[in-house]
Short mmCIF file of C-alpha atoms in Angstrom, two decimals:
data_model
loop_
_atom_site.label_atom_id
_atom_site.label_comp_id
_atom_site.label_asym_id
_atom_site.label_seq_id
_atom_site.Cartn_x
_atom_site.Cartn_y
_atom_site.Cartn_z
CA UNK A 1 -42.33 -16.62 8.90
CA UNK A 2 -38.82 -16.25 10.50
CA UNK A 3 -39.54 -15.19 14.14
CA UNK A 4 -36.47 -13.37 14.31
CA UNK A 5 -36.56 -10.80 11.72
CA UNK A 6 -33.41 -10.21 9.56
CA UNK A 7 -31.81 -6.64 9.49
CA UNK A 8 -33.10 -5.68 6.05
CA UNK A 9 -36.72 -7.02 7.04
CA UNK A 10 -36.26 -5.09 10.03
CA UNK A 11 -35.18 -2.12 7.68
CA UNK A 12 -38.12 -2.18 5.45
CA UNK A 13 -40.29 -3.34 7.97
CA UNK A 14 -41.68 -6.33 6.40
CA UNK A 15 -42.23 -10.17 7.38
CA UNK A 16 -39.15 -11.84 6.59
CA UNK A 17 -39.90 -14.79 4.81
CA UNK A 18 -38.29 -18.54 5.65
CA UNK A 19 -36.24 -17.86 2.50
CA UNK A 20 -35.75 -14.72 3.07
CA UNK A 21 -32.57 -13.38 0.09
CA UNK A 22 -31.25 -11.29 2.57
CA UNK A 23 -31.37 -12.94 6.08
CA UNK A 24 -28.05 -15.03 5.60
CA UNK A 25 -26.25 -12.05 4.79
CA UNK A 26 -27.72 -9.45 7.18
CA UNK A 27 -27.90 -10.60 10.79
CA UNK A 28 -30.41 -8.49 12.81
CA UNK A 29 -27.78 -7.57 15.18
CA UNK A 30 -25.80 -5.10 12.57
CA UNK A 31 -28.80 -2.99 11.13
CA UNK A 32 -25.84 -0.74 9.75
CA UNK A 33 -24.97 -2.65 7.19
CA UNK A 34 -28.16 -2.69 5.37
CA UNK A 35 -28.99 0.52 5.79
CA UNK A 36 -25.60 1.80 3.89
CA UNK A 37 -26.52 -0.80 1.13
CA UNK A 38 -29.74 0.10 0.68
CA UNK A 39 -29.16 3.62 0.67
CA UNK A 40 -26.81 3.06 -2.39
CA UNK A 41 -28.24 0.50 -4.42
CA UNK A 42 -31.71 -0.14 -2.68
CA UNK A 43 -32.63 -3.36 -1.95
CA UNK A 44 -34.90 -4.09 -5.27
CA UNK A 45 -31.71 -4.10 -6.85
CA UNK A 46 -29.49 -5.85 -4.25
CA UNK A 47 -31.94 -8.45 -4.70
CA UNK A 48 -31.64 -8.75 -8.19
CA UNK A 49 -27.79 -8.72 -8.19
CA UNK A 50 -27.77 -11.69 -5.57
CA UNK A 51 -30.56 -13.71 -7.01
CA UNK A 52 -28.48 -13.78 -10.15
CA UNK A 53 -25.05 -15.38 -8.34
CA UNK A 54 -24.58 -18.82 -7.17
CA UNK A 55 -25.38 -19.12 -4.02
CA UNK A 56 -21.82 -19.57 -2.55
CA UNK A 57 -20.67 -16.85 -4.05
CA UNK A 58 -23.52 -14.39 -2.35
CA UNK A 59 -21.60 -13.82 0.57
CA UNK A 60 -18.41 -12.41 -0.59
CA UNK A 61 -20.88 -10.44 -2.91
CA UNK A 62 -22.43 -8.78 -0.26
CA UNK A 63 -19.78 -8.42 1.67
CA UNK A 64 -18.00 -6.39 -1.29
CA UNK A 65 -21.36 -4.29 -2.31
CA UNK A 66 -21.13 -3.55 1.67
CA UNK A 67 -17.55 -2.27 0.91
CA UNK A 68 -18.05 -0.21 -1.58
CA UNK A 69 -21.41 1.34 -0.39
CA UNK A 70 -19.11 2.38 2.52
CA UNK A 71 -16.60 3.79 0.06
CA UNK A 72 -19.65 5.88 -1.74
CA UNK A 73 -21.34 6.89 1.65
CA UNK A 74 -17.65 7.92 3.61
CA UNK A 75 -17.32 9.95 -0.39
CA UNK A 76 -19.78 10.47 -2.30
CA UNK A 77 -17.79 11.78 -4.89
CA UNK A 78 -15.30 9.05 -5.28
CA UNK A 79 -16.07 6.34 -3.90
CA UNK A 80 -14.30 3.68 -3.65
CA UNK A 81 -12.94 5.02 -7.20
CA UNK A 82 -11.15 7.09 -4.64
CA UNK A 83 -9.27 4.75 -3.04
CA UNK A 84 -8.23 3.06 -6.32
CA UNK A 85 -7.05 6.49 -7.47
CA UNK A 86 -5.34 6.73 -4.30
CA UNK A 87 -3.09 3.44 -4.47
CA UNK A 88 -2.04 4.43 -8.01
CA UNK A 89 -0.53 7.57 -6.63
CA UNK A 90 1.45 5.28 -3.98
CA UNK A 91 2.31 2.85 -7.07
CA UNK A 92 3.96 5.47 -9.17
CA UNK A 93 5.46 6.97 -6.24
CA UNK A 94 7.34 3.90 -4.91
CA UNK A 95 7.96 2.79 -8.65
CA UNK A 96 10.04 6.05 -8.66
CA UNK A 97 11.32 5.59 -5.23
CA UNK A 98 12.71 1.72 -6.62
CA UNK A 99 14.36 3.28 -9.60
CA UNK A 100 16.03 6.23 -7.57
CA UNK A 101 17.38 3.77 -4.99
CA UNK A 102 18.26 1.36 -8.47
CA UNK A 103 20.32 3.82 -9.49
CA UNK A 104 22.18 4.48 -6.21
CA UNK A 105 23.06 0.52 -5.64
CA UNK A 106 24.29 0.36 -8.60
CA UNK A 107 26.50 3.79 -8.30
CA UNK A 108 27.34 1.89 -4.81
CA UNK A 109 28.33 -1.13 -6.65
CA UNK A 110 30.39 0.28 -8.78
CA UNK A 111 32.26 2.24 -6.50
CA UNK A 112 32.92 -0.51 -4.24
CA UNK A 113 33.93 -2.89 -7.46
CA UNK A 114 36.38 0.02 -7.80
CA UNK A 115 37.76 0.24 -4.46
CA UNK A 116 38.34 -3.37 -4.35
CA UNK A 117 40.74 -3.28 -7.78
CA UNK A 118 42.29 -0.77 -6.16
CA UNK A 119 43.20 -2.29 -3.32
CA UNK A 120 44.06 -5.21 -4.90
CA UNK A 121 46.84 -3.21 -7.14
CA UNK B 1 -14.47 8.00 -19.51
CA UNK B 2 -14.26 11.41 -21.89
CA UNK B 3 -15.70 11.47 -25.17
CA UNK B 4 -18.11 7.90 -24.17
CA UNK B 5 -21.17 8.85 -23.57
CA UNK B 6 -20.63 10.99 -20.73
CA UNK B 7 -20.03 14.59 -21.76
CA UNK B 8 -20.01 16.88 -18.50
CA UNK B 9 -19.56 19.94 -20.53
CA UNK B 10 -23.03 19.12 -22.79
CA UNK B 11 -26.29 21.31 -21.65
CA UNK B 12 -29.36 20.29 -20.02
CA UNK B 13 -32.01 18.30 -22.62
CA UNK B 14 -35.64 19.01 -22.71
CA UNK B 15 -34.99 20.94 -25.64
CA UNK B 16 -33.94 21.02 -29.40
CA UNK B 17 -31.82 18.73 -28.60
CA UNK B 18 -33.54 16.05 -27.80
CA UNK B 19 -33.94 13.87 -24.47
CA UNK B 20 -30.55 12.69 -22.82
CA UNK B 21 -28.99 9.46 -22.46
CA UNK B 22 -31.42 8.60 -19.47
CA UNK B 23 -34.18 9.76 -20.23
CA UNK B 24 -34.26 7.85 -23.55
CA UNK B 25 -33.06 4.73 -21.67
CA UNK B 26 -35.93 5.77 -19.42
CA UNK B 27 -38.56 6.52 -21.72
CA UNK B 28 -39.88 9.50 -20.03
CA UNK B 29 -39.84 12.87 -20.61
CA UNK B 30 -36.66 14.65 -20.58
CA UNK B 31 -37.44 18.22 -18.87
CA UNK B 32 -35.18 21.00 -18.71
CA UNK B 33 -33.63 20.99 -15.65
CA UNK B 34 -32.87 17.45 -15.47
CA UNK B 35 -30.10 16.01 -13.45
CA UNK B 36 -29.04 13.50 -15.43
CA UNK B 37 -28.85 15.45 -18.87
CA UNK B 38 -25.79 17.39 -18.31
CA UNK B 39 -23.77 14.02 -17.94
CA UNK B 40 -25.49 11.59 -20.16
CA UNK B 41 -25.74 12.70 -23.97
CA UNK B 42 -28.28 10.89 -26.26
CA UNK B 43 -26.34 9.00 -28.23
CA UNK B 44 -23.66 6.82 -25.80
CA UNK B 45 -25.04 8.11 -22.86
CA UNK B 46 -27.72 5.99 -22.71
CA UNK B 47 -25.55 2.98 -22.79
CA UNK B 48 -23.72 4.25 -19.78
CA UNK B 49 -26.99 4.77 -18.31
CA UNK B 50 -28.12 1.10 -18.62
CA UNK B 51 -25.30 0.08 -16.36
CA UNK B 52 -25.68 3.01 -13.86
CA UNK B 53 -29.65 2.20 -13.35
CA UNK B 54 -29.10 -1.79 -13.48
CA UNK B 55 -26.57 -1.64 -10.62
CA UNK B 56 -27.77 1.57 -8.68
CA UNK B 57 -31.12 2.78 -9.60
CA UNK B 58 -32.38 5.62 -11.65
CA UNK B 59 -34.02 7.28 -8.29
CA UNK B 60 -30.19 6.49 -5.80
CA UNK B 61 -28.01 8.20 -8.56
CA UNK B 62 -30.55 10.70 -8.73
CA UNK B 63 -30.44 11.35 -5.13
CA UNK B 64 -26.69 10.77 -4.94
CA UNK B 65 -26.27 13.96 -7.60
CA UNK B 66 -28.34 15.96 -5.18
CA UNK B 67 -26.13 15.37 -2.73
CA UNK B 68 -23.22 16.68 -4.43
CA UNK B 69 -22.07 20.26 -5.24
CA UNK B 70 -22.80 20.57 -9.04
CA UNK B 71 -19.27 21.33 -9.98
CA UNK B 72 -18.33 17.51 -8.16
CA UNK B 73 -21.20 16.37 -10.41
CA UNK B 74 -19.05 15.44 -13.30
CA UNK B 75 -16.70 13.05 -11.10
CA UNK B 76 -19.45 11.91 -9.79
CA UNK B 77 -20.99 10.23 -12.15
CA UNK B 78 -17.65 9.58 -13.83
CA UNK B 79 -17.03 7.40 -10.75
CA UNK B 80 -20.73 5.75 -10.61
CA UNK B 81 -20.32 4.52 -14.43
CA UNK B 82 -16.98 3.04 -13.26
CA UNK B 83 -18.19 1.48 -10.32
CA UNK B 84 -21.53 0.17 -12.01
CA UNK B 85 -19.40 -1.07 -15.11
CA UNK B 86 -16.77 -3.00 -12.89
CA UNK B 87 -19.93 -4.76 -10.97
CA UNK B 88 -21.49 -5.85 -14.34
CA UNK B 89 -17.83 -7.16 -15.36
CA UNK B 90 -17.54 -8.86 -12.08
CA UNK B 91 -21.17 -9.28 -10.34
CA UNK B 92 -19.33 -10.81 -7.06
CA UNK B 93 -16.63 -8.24 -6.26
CA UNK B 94 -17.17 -5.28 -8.78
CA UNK B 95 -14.10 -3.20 -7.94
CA UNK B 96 -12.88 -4.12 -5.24
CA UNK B 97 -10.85 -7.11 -7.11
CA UNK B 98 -9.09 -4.02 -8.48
CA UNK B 99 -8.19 -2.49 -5.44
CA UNK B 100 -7.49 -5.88 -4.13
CA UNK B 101 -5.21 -6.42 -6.87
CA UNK B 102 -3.64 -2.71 -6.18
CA UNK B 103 -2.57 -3.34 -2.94
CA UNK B 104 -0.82 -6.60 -3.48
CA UNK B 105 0.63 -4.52 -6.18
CA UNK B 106 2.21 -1.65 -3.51
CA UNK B 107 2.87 -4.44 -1.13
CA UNK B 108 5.14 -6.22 -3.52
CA UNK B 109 6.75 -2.65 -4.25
CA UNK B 110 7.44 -1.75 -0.99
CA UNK B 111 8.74 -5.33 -0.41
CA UNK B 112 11.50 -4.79 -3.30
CA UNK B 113 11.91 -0.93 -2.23
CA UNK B 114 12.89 -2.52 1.76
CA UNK B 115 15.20 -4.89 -0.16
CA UNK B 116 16.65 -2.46 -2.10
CA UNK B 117 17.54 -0.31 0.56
CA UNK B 118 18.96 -2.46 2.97
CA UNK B 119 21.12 -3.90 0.49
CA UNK B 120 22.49 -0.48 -0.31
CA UNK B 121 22.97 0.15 3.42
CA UNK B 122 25.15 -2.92 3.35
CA UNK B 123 27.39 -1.25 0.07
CA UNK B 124 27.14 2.01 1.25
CA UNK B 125 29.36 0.39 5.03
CA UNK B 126 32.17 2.36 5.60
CA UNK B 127 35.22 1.00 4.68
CA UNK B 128 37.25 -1.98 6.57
CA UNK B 129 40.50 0.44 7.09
CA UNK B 130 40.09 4.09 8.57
CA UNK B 131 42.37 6.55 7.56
CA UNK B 132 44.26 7.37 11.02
CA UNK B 133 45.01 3.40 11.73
CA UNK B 134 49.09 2.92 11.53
CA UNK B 135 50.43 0.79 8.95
CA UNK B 136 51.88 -1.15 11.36
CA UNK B 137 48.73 -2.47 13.07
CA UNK B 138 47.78 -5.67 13.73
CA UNK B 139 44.27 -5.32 13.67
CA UNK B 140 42.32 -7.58 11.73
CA UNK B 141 40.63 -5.93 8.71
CA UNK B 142 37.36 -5.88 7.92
CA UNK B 143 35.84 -8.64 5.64
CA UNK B 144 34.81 -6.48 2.47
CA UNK B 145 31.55 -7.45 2.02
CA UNK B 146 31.57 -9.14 -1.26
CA UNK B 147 28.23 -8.60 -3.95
CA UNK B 148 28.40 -12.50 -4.59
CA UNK B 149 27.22 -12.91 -0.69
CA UNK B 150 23.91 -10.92 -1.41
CA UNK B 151 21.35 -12.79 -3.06
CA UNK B 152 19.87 -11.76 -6.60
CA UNK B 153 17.24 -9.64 -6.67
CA UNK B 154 14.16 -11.33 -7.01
CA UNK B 155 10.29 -9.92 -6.78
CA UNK B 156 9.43 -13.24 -5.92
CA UNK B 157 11.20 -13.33 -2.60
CA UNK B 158 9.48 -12.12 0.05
CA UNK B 159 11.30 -12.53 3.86
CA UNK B 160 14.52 -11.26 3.06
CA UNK B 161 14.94 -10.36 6.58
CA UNK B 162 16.58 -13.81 7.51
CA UNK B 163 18.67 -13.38 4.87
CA UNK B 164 20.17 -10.24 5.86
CA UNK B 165 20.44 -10.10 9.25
CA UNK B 166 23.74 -13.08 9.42
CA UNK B 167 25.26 -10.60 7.24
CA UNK B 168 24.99 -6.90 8.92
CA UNK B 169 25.17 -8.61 12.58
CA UNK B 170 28.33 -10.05 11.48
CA UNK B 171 29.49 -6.72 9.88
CA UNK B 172 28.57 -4.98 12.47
CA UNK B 173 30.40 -7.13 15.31
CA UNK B 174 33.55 -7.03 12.91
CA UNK B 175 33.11 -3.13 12.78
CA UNK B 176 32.90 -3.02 16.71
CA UNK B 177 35.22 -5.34 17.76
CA UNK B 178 37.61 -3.71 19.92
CA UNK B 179 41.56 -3.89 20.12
CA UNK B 180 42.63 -6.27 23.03
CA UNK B 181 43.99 -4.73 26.12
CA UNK B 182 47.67 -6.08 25.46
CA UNK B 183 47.32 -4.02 22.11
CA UNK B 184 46.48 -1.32 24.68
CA UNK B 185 49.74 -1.84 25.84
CA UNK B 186 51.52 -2.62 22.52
CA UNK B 187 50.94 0.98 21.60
CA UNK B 188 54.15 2.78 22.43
CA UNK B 189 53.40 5.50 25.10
CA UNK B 190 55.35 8.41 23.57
CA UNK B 191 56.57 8.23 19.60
CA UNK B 192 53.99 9.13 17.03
CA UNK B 193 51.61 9.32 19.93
CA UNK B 194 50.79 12.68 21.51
CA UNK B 195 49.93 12.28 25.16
CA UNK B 196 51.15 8.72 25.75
CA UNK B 197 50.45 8.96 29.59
CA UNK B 198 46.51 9.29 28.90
CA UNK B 199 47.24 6.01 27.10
CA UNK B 200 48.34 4.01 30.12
CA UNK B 201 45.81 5.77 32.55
CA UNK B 202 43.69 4.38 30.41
CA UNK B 203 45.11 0.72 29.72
CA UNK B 204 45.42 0.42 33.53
CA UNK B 205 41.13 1.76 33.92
CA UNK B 206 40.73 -1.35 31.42
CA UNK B 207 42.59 -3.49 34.00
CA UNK B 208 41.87 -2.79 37.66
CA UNK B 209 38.12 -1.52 36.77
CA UNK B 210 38.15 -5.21 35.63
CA UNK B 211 36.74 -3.88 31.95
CA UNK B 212 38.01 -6.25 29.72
CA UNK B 213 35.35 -6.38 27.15
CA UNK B 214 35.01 -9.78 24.98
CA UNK B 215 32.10 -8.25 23.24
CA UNK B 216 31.92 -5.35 21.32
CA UNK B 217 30.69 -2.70 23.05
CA UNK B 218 30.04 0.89 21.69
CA UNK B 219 32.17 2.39 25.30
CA UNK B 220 35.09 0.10 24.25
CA UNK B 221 35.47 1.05 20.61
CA UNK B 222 34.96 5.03 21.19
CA UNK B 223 37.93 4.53 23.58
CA UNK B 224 39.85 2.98 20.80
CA UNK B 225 38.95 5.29 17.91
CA UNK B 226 39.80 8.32 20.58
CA UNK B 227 43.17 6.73 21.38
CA UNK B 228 43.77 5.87 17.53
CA UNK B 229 43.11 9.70 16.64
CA UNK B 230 45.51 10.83 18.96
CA UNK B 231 48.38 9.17 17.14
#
């Protein structure tokens, strides 16, 4: 048995095995994290998910599950849907913004292509 | 998401109808009154539902619904069968590659909307030769800055600072150089210039107050322009 439980053993208040699914991913010292993820997916199924991944790729896993349980707990509507919602707005927006300002330099350009014939006559 | 499965307008099962989405994916019961029926309609429902209870659980989106006013209950779940979809598509990142991807996405925008802008700034300079300077001046015109100078647009280019700067410092200095004291005193004191005593008070401030200015300096040049518009 680990001596030092990990934060989701500590969680569900269980002996945390020597190969313990979790315990690379959740230190004891940042119970938070498990808690949000387990309030969102549970851990039976957080268990699953990782179990089914290469192992090198577990980290980044949970480290994204932990991002968007955040997303779902900070908005439960949303989510993290929210946020994806929310940079498609500022796409549009500064697609619009690029074309306005397209459409000035080359105004601009054209003016100043005039004023230099000009000049030159 | 509209017309898949997930039908927010449909009403709850347990009846006639026939048990919803979940419930059938469930294999239990569907009684009136339940939460998931509204949003999960027999027929595609249940396909939605298989991705909503692999990633989430049956019992979390249940308690998640709770949570939520009833009219929010539609986006809800509209948001939960994204979310749960995207993780089955990607089991390491779900949807945060997509936001991921978004970002770089305004990033790159906002890099080309910076460019953009500065390099109208640099069009949109005055021009060299103000209206109120003689004919008859010496001063140097400005260098017209010249399109062929800028470089082509290009998403790919990112620090475009470097390449800017040269050019609007230079621009700049040319735009604030002042006139040199002797052309102080080259300008005839009376002629097509009112006041022509203020003129020399001023040339001799430039020489006993010792300010002869070899760089540009904002002081220098709004003495100039003001002696220039008194002509």
């Amino acid at each position: 048995m680990n001596p030092k439980r990990c934060a989701a053993c500590k969680y569900l208040r269980r002996r945390c095995p020597k190969d313990c699914i979790f315990s690379p991913y959740f230190p004891p010292n940042d119970p938070a994290k498990f808690a949000c993820i387990h309030r969102i997916y549970g851990a039976g199924n957080v268990s699953k998910m990782l179990q089914q991944l290469p192992e090198q790729t577990r980290a980044e896993a949970v480290e994204s599950l932990c991002f968007e349980a955040k997303c779902r707990v900070d908005d439960p509507v949303y989510g993290c849907v929210g946020i994806i919602s929310l940079l498609q707005t500022q796409i549009q927006n500064t697609q619009n913004e690029l074309a306005k300002v397209q459409a000035e330099v080359a105004v601009a350009q054209t003016k100043l292509s005039q004023n230099q014939n000009s000049d030159f006559m | 998401m509209s017309g898949s499965g997930i039908n927010p307008s449909s009403s709850g099962g347990g009846g006639g109808g026939g048990p919803c989405g979940a419930c059938k994916f469930l294999r239990r019961k569907c009684v009136a009154g339940c939460i998931f029926a509204p949003y999960f309609d027999s027929e595609q429902g249940a396909a939605h539902f298989a991705a909503v209870h692999k990633v989430f659980g049956a019992s979390n989106v249940s308690k998640l619904l709770l949570h939520v006013p009833e009219h929010k209950r539609p986006d809800a779940v509209v948001s939960i069968c994204f979310e749960a979809q995207a993780r089955l598509r990607d089991p390491i990142y779900g949807c945060v590659s997509h936001i991921v991807s978004l970002q770089q996405q305004v990033l790159s925008l906002q890099t080309e909307l910076s460019y953009l802008q500065a390099h109208l700034a640099t069009l949109e300079l005055p021009q060299p030769q103000p209206p109120a300077v003689p004919v008859s001046s010496s001063g140097s015109p400005l260098q017209a800055l010249s399109i062929t100078d800028l470089p082509t647009i290009s998403p790919s280019v990112y620090d475009l600072s470097s390449i800017f700067e040269p050019v609007m410092s230079s621009t700049w200095a040319m735009q604030q150089q002042p006139r040199p004291s002797d052309h102080l005193f080259g300008l005839p004191s009376s002629s097509s210039i009112g006041g022509g005593g203020d003129l020399q008070a001023l040339a001799r401030e430039f020489i006993h107050g010792g300010q002869m200015p070899s760089q540009p300096s904002p002081g220098t040049s709004g003495s100039a322009s003001t002696m220039i518009k008194r002509e």
